[in-house]
Structure formats: C-alpha cells, structure tokens
Coordinates of N, CA and C in Angstrom, one line a residue:
M695 N 13.3 -11.6 -26.5 CA 13.5 -11.3 -25.2 C 14.1 -9.9 -25.4
E696 N 13.9 -8.9 -24.6 CA 14.4 -7.6 -24.7 C 15.2 -7.3 -23.3
L697 N 16.6 -7.1 -23.7 CA 17.5 -7.1 -22.4 C 17.3 -5.7 -21.7
P698 N 17.7 -5.7 -20.5 CA 17.5 -4.4 -19.7 C 18.8 -3.5 -19.9
T699 N 18.4 -2.3 -20.1 CA 19.5 -1.4 -20.2 C 20.2 -1.0 -18.9
P700 N 21.5 -0.4 -18.8 CA 22.1 0.1 -17.5 C 21.1 0.8 -16.7
A701 N 20.3 1.9 -17.4 CA 19.5 2.6 -16.7 C 18.1 1.8 -16.1
D702 N 17.7 0.8 -16.8 CA 16.7 -0.1 -16.4 C 17.0 -0.7 -14.9
L703 N 18.4 -1.3 -15.1 CA 18.7 -2.1 -13.9 C 18.9 -1.0 -12.7
R704 N 19.3 0.1 -12.8 CA 19.4 1.1 -11.8 C 17.9 1.3 -11.2
Q705 N 17.1 1.6 -12.3 CA 15.9 2.0 -11.7 C 15.2 0.8 -11.0
R706 N 15.3 -0.4 -11.6 CA 14.6 -1.5 -10.8 C 15.3 -1.5 -9.4
R707 N 16.7 -1.6 -9.2 CA 17.2 -1.6 -8.0 C 16.8 -0.6 -7.1
T708 N 16.9 0.7 -7.5 CA 16.4 1.7 -6.5 C 14.9 1.6 -6.3
E709 N 14.0 1.3 -6.9 CA 12.8 1.0 -6.7 C 12.5 0.0 -5.5
L710 N 13.2 -0.9 -5.5 CA 13.3 -1.9 -4.8 C 14.1 -1.7 -3.5
E711 N 14.8 -0.4 -3.4 CA 15.5 0.1 -2.4 C 16.8 -0.7 -2.0
L712 N 17.3 -1.3 -3.0 CA 18.4 -2.1 -2.7 C 19.7 -1.3 -3.0
T713 N 20.7 -1.4 -2.3 CA 21.8 -0.9 -2.5 C 22.8 -1.5 -3.6
Q714 N 23.6 -1.0 -4.2 CA 24.5 -1.8 -5.1 C 25.2 -2.9 -4.5
S715 N 25.5 -2.8 -3.3 CA 26.0 -4.0 -2.7 C 25.2 -5.1 -2.1
E716 N 23.9 -4.6 -1.9 CA 23.0 -5.7 -1.7 C 22.6 -6.6 -2.9
L717 N 22.6 -5.7 -4.0 CA 22.1 -6.5 -5.5 C 23.3 -7.4 -5.7
A718 N 24.7 -6.8 -5.4 CA 25.9 -7.7 -5.9 C 25.7 -9.0 -5.1
D719 N 25.4 -8.9 -3.7 CA 25.4 -10.1 -2.9 C 24.3 -11.0 -3.3
K720 N 23.2 -10.5 -3.5 CA 22.1 -11.3 -4.2 C 22.5 -12.0 -5.8
A721 N 23.3 -11.2 -6.2 CA 23.5 -11.7 -7.6 C 24.8 -12.5 -7.7
E722 N 25.5 -12.6 -6.6 CA 26.9 -13.2 -6.4 C 28.0 -12.7 -7.4
V723 N 27.8 -11.3 -7.4 CA 29.0 -10.6 -8.4 C 29.3 -9.5 -7.2
S724 N 30.5 -8.6 -7.8 CA 31.0 -7.7 -7.0 C 30.2 -6.3 -7.1
Q725 N 30.3 -5.6 -5.9 CA 29.6 -4.3 -6.0 C 30.2 -3.3 -7.2
P726 N 31.5 -3.6 -7.3 CA 32.2 -2.5 -8.4 C 31.6 -2.8 -9.7
L727 N 31.2 -4.0 -9.8 CA 30.7 -4.5 -11.3 C 29.4 -3.9 -11.6
I728 N 28.6 -4.0 -10.5 CA 27.2 -3.4 -10.6 C 27.4 -2.0 -10.8
A729 N 28.2 -1.3 -10.2 CA 28.4 0.1 -10.4 C 28.8 0.5 -11.9
R730 N 29.7 -0.4 -12.4 CA 30.2 -0.3 -13.8 C 29.2 -0.5 -14.9
I731 N 28.4 -1.5 -14.4 CA 27.2 -1.9 -15.4 C 26.2 -0.8 -15.5
E732 N 26.0 -0.3 -14.3 CA 24.7 0.9 -14.2 C 25.3 2.0 -14.9
G733 N 26.7 2.2 -14.8 CA 27.2 3.4 -15.4 C 27.6 3.4 -16.9
G734 N 27.1 2.2 -17.4 CA 27.3 1.9 -18.8 C 28.9 1.7 -19.1
D735 N 29.8 1.7 -18.3 CA 31.1 1.5 -18.5 C 31.4 0.0 -18.8
V736 N 30.6 -1.0 -18.5 CA 31.0 -2.5 -18.7 C 29.7 -3.0 -19.6
D737 N 30.0 -3.8 -20.7 CA 29.0 -4.6 -21.2 C 29.1 -6.0 -20.4
P738 N 28.1 -6.4 -19.7 CA 28.3 -7.6 -19.2 C 28.0 -8.9 -19.8
R739 N 28.5 -9.9 -19.5 CA 28.3 -11.1 -20.3 C 26.6 -11.6 -20.0
L740 N 26.2 -12.2 -20.7 CA 24.8 -12.7 -20.6 C 24.5 -13.3 -19.3
S741 N 25.4 -14.4 -19.0 CA 25.3 -15.2 -17.7 C 25.2 -14.2 -16.4
T742 N 26.0 -13.2 -16.6 CA 26.1 -12.1 -15.4 C 24.9 -11.3 -15.4
L743 N 24.4 -10.9 -16.7 CA 23.1 -10.1 -16.7 C 22.0 -10.9 -16.3
R744 N 21.9 -12.2 -16.4 CA 21.0 -13.4 -16.0 C 20.9 -13.3 -14.5
R745 N 22.0 -13.4 -13.9 CA 22.1 -13.4 -12.6 C 21.6 -12.2 -11.8
I746 N 22.0 -11.0 -12.3 CA 21.3 -9.9 -11.9 C 20.0 -9.5 -12.1
V747 N 19.5 -9.9 -13.1 CA 18.0 -9.7 -13.4 C 17.4 -10.9 -12.4
N748 N 17.7 -12.1 -12.5 CA 17.1 -13.0 -11.4 C 17.0 -12.4 -10.0
A749 N 18.2 -11.9 -9.5 CA 18.2 -11.4 -8.1 C 17.1 -10.3 -8.0
L750 N 17.0 -9.4 -9.0 CA 16.1 -8.3 -9.0 C 14.7 -8.8 -8.8
E751 N 14.3 -10.0 -9.7 CA 13.2 -10.6 -9.8 C 12.9 -11.3 -8.4
K752 N 13.7 -11.8 -7.7 CA 13.5 -12.5 -6.6 C 13.4 -11.5 -5.4
A753 N 13.9 -10.3 -5.4 CA 14.0 -9.2 -4.5 C 12.4 -8.6 -4.8
E754 N 11.9 -8.4 -6.0 CA 10.8 -7.9 -6.2 C 9.6 -9.0 -5.7
S755 N 9.7 -10.2 -5.7 CA 8.7 -11.1 -5.2 C 8.6 -11.0 -3.6
D756 N 9.8 -10.7 -3.0 CA 9.9 -10.5 -1.6 C 9.3 -9.4 -1.2
V757 N 8.9 -8.3 -1.9 CA 8.3 -7.1 -1.5 C 6.8 -7.4 -1.3
V758 N 6.3 -6.8 0.2 CA 5.0 -7.1 0.5 C 4.3 -6.0 -0.1
R759 N 3.1 -6.2 -0.8 CA 2.5 -5.0 -1.4 C 1.0 -4.9 -0.7
A760 N 0.2 -3.8 -1.0 CA -0.9 -3.5 -0.5 C -2.0 -4.8 -0.9
A761 N -1.8 -5.2 -2.1 CA -2.7 -6.1 -2.8 C -2.6 -7.6 -1.9
D762 N -1.3 -7.8 -1.1 CA -1.2 -8.8 -0.3 C -1.8 -8.7 1.1
L763 N -2.1 -7.4 1.4 CA -2.5 -7.2 2.8 C -3.9 -6.7 3.0
M764 N -4.5 -6.4 1.7 CA -5.8 -5.4 1.9 C -6.9 -6.4 2.2
N765 N -8.0 -5.9 2.7 CA -9.3 -6.6 2.9 C -10.2 -6.1 1.7
E766 N -10.6 -7.0 0.9 CA -11.4 -6.6 -0.1 C -12.9 -6.1 0.2
A767 N -13.3 -6.9 1.2 CA -14.8 -6.4 1.9 C -14.6 -5.2 2.8
V768 N -14.8 -4.1 2.1 CA -14.8 -2.7 2.8 C -16.2 -2.5 3.5
V769 N -16.1 -2.6 4.8 CA -17.3 -2.2 5.5 C -17.5 -0.5 5.5
N770 N -18.5 -0.1 5.0 CA -18.5 1.3 4.8 C -20.1 1.9 4.8
V771 N -20.1 3.3 4.7 CA -21.4 4.0 5.0 C -21.3 5.0 3.9
S772 N -22.5 5.5 3.6 CA -22.8 6.7 2.5 C -22.8 7.9 3.1
P773 N -22.4 9.0 2.6 CA -22.5 10.2 3.2 C -24.0 10.6 3.5
D774 N -24.8 9.9 2.9 CA -26.4 10.5 3.0 C -27.0 9.5 4.1
D775 N -26.1 8.5 4.5 CA -26.7 7.7 5.7 C -26.8 8.3 6.9
P776 N -27.9 8.0 7.9 CA -28.1 8.7 9.1 C -26.9 8.4 10.0
V777 N -26.4 9.1 10.8 CA -25.4 8.9 11.8 C -25.7 7.5 12.6
T778 N -26.9 7.2 12.7 CA -27.3 5.8 13.5 C -26.9 4.7 12.6
E779 N -26.8 4.8 11.4 CA -26.5 3.7 10.5 C -25.0 3.3 10.7
A780 N -24.1 4.4 10.8 CA -22.6 4.3 11.1 C -22.4 3.7 12.4
A781 N -23.1 4.2 13.4 CA -23.1 3.6 14.9 C -23.4 2.2 14.8
R782 N -24.6 1.7 14.2 CA -25.0 0.6 14.0 C -23.8 -0.4 13.3
K783 N -23.4 -0.2 12.3 CA -22.3 -0.8 11.5 C -21.1 -1.1 12.4
M784 N -20.6 0.1 13.1 CA -19.4 0.1 14.0 C -19.8 -1.0 15.0
E785 N -20.8 -1.0 15.5 CA -21.1 -1.9 16.7 C -21.1 -3.4 16.1
E786 N -22.0 -3.5 15.1 CA -22.0 -4.8 14.5 C -20.7 -5.4 14.2
E787 N -19.8 -4.6 13.3 CA -18.5 -5.1 13.1 C -17.5 -5.1 14.1
A788 N -17.6 -4.4 15.1 CA -16.7 -4.2 16.1 C -15.4 -3.4 15.5
Y789 N -16.0 -2.3 14.8 CA -14.8 -1.3 14.2 C -15.0 0.0 14.9
S790 N -13.8 0.6 15.0 CA -13.9 1.9 15.6 C -14.0 3.1 14.6
Q791 N -13.8 2.6 13.3 CA -14.2 3.8 12.4 C -14.7 3.0 11.0
L792 N -15.1 3.7 10.3 CA -15.6 3.5 9.1 C -15.2 4.4 7.9
A793 N -15.0 3.9 6.7 CA -14.9 4.5 5.3 C -16.2 5.1 4.9
V794 N -16.3 6.4 4.5 CA -17.5 6.8 3.9 C -17.1 6.9 2.4
I795 N -18.1 6.2 1.6 CA -17.7 5.9 0.5 C -19.1 6.2 -0.5
Q796 N -19.0 7.1 -1.6 CA -20.0 7.6 -2.4 C -19.6 7.0 -3.9
D797 N -20.5 6.2 -4.5 CA -20.2 5.7 -5.7 C -18.8 5.1 -6.0
G798 N -18.4 4.5 -5.0 CA -17.1 3.7 -4.9 C -15.9 4.6 -4.7
I799 N -16.1 5.9 -4.5 CA -15.0 6.7 -4.3 C -15.0 7.2 -2.7
P800 N -13.8 7.0 -2.1 CA -13.8 7.5 -0.8 C -13.8 8.8 -0.6
V801 N -14.8 9.3 0.3 CA -15.1 10.8 0.4 C -14.9 11.3 1.8
G802 N -14.8 10.4 2.9 CA -14.6 10.6 4.2 C -14.3 9.6 5.0
S803 N -14.4 9.8 6.4 CA -14.3 8.6 7.4 C -15.2 9.2 8.5
I804 N -15.5 8.2 9.4 CA -16.5 8.6 10.6 C -15.9 7.6 11.7
S805 N -15.9 7.9 12.8 CA -15.1 7.1 14.0 C -16.2 7.2 15.0
Q806 N -16.0 6.3 16.0 CA -16.7 6.1 17.2 C -16.5 7.3 18.2
S807 N -15.2 7.7 18.1 CA -14.8 9.0 19.0 C -15.5 10.1 18.6
G808 N -15.7 10.4 17.2 CA -16.6 11.5 16.8 C -17.9 11.4 17.0
L809 N -18.7 10.1 17.2 CA -19.9 9.8 17.5 C -20.2 10.2 19.0
V810 N -19.3 9.9 19.8 CA -19.5 9.9 21.2 C -19.9 11.4 21.5
H811 N -19.5 12.5 20.9 CA -19.7 13.8 21.2 C -20.9 14.3 20.7
L812 N -21.8 13.5 19.8 CA -22.9 14.1 19.2 C -24.2 14.0 20.3
D813 N -25.1 14.8 20.1 CA -26.2 14.8 21.0 C -27.2 13.9 20.4
A814 N -28.4 13.7 20.9 CA -29.5 12.8 20.4 C -30.0 13.5 19.3
A815 N -30.1 14.8 19.0 CA -30.7 15.6 17.8 C -29.8 15.0 16.6
A816 N -28.7 14.9 16.8 CA -27.7 14.6 15.6 C -27.8 13.2 15.0
R817 N -28.5 12.3 15.7 CA -28.6 10.8 15.4 C -29.0 10.7 14.0
D818 N -30.1 11.4 13.6 CA -30.9 11.4 12.4 C -30.2 12.1 11.2
E819 N -29.1 13.0 11.5 CA -28.6 13.5 10.5 C -27.7 12.9 9.6
P820 N -27.5 13.5 8.4 CA -26.5 12.5 7.5 C -25.1 12.7 8.0
I821 N -24.5 11.6 7.6 CA -23.1 11.4 8.1 C -22.2 12.3 7.5
A822 N -22.4 12.9 6.4 CA -21.8 14.1 5.8 C -21.6 15.1 6.5
D823 N -22.7 15.5 7.5 CA -22.5 16.6 8.3 C -21.4 16.4 9.5
H824 N -20.9 15.0 9.7 CA -20.2 14.6 10.9 C -18.9 13.9 10.4
M825 N -18.7 13.7 9.1 CA -17.4 12.9 8.9 C -16.2 13.8 8.8
S826 N -15.2 13.1 9.0 CA -13.7 13.6 8.8 C -13.3 13.4 7.4
E827 N -11.9 13.9 7.2 CA -11.4 13.5 6.1 C -11.2 12.1 5.5
S828 N -11.2 11.8 4.5 CA -11.0 10.5 3.9 C -9.7 10.0 4.2
F829 N -9.6 8.5 4.5 CA -8.3 8.0 4.7 C -7.6 8.2 3.5
P830 N -6.1 8.1 3.5 CA -5.4 8.1 2.3 C -5.6 7.0 1.3
T831 N -5.4 7.2 0.2 CA -5.5 6.2 -0.9 C -4.3 5.8 -1.4
V832 N -3.9 4.5 -1.7 CA -2.8 4.1 -2.5 C -3.3 3.0 -3.5
S833 N -2.3 2.6 -4.4 CA -2.6 1.6 -5.4 C -2.4 0.3 -4.8
K834 N -2.8 -0.7 -5.4 CA -2.4 -2.2 -5.1 C -1.0 -2.4 -4.9
D835 N -0.1 -1.5 -5.7 CA 1.3 -1.8 -5.9 C 2.0 -1.0 -4.7
A836 N 1.2 -0.3 -3.8 CA 2.1 0.3 -2.6 C 2.7 -0.8 -1.9
T837 N 4.0 -0.3 -1.5 CA 4.8 -1.3 -0.6 C 4.3 -1.1 0.9
L838 N 4.6 -2.3 1.6 CA 4.4 -2.2 3.1 C 5.2 -1.0 3.8
D839 N 6.3 -0.5 3.4 CA 6.7 0.5 3.8 C 5.9 1.8 3.6
E840 N 5.5 1.9 2.6 CA 4.6 3.2 2.0 C 3.4 3.1 3.0
I841 N 2.8 2.1 3.1 CA 1.6 1.9 4.0 C 1.8 2.0 5.3
S842 N 2.8 1.5 5.9 CA 3.2 1.7 7.2 C 3.4 3.1 7.6
N843 N 4.1 3.9 6.9 CA 4.3 5.4 7.0 C 2.9 6.0 7.2
L844 N 2.0 5.6 6.1 CA 0.7 6.5 6.2 C -0.1 6.1 7.6
L845 N 0.0 4.8 7.9 CA -0.5 4.4 9.2 C -0.2 5.0 10.4
E846 N 1.0 5.6 10.6 CA 1.6 6.1 11.6 C 0.7 7.5 11.9
H847 N -0.1 7.9 10.8 CA -0.7 9.2 11.0 C -2.3 9.0 10.6
Y848 N -2.7 7.9 10.0 CA -4.1 7.7 9.9 C -4.4 6.3 10.4
K849 N -5.8 6.1 10.5 CA -6.2 4.9 11.2 C -6.3 3.8 10.0
A850 N -6.4 4.1 8.9 CA -6.7 3.1 7.8 C -5.9 3.6 6.4
V851 N -5.9 2.7 5.6 CA -5.5 3.2 4.2 C -6.5 2.6 3.1
M852 N -7.0 3.4 2.3 CA -7.8 2.9 1.3 C -7.0 2.2 0.0
I853 N -7.4 1.4 -0.5 CA -6.8 0.8 -1.8 C -7.7 1.1 -3.0
T854 N -7.2 1.9 -3.9 CA -8.0 2.1 -5.1 C -7.3 1.8 -6.4
E855 N -8.4 1.5 -7.4 CA -7.9 1.2 -8.7 C -8.8 2.0 -9.7
A856 N -8.2 2.8 -10.5 CA -9.0 3.7 -11.4 C -10.0 4.7 -10.7
G857 N -9.6 5.0 -9.4 CA -10.5 5.9 -8.6 C -11.7 5.1 -7.7
E858 N -11.7 3.7 -8.0 CA -12.8 3.0 -7.3 C -11.9 2.4 -6.1
T859 N -12.8 2.2 -5.0 CA -12.3 1.6 -3.9 C -12.3 0.0 -4.1
V860 N -11.1 -0.6 -3.8 CA -11.0 -2.2 -4.0 C -10.7 -2.9 -2.7
G861 N -10.1 -2.1 -1.6 CA -9.9 -2.7 -0.4 C -9.4 -1.6 0.6
I862 N -9.1 -2.2 1.7 CA -8.7 -1.3 2.9 C -7.6 -1.9 4.0
I863 N -6.8 -1.4 4.4 CA -5.7 -1.9 5.3 C -5.8 -1.1 6.5
T864 N -5.7 -1.7 7.7 CA -5.4 -1.1 8.9 C -4.2 -1.7 9.6
E865 N -3.9 -1.1 10.9 CA -2.7 -1.6 11.6 C -3.0 -3.2 12.1
A866 N -4.3 -3.5 12.2 CA -4.7 -4.9 12.6 C -4.2 -5.8 11.6
D867 N -4.5 -5.3 10.2 CA -4.2 -6.1 9.0 C -2.7 -6.7 9.1
I868 N -2.0 -5.7 9.2 CA -0.4 -5.7 9.0 C 0.0 -6.7 10.4
A869 N -0.4 -6.5 11.4 CA -0.3 -7.4 12.6 C -0.5 -8.6 12.5
S870 N -1.7 -8.9 12.0 CA -2.1 -10.3 11.7 C -1.5 -11.0 10.7
R871 N -0.9 -10.3 9.7 CA -0.1 -10.8 8.6 C 1.3 -11.3 9.0
F872 N 1.8 -10.8 10.2 CA 3.1 -11.0 10.5 C 3.3 -11.5 11.9
S873 N 2.2 -11.9 12.5 CA 2.1 -12.6 13.7 C 2.0 -14.2 13.6

C-alpha cells in the first residue's frame, strides 16, 4: 500500500473542488490540520490519514461523470449521406439535431433549424455541404459541471475515448437524471 503525499492529497482535494474546510468536515478533522498536512508541516497519524483518504474517496464517488449520464447509442449521420437522410432520422427519432460522424469521429452536426431553410434542390446534396461545427467532445471522466458549462453554449456534448465516439449527452439527459 502506497500512502499519498501531501501534494497528492492537495491535488485530489482540488480536483474534487473541495475546500480544506469541506474536506476537514468530511474527515472529521480540523481545517488547520488539513492545511498543515498539505503544507508538509505535519506528519499525520495513520488513522487520521485513513479518515482523510476515505473522505476523498467518498467525495469522488459522489461526483457525477459523463459515463453516468451518456447515451451510448448515438443516432448519427455520415457527411456523405443526403440531407433527406438527416431529415428522416430526425423525424423518426424525434430529435432536433444529429451528430455527423465519420469513421467513429465527430466531424459536424446538423439541426432541423438548419434544414428548414434549404430549398428542394438541396435535399439530395451531401450533409457535409450543410453541416455546422461538431458538438464539443469530452472524456467519460468529465464532471457534470464541465458538461453543464458546455451545454450552455451547445445543444449536445459528445463523449469520446481514444478519438472514437462512445456516447452523447444533451440537456434532456441531465434533466431526466435528476427528475
């Protein structure tokens, strides 16, 4: 068993966005003790260190991550598909937008609002000619806060692993998770 260093404890606490006081409350120790341990001024007893590590692990398990929220089945179209295919899938699935994916990699997006303005001649054109920028991508480890910030500016967030699309999250997914 390898014990965490003071720097390890500080890094885990800040990654979890906990203050020293919040960690102290969770570990049932004082905030000044946390500060002294993180500063390397104090060598804590093993029982104290165990309480701090357990509190960090519990806080870590309470964090909602992209993997907890994502839909693995990503309804999408290819950039080479005709615009009519995107319209058909949107209607069939009752979605207002779709990811455009090529070889597992998100390359763009297309929305109903973008299709409404197209004339009849554009229906058979490739989606690539009419798509917008891709939805932002995050890893499965992205937090709910990170995803929520992105959803303030985009209609969806793509989840990727080693460059490949593995899921998608929309505001509706977050709403259904917490309703």
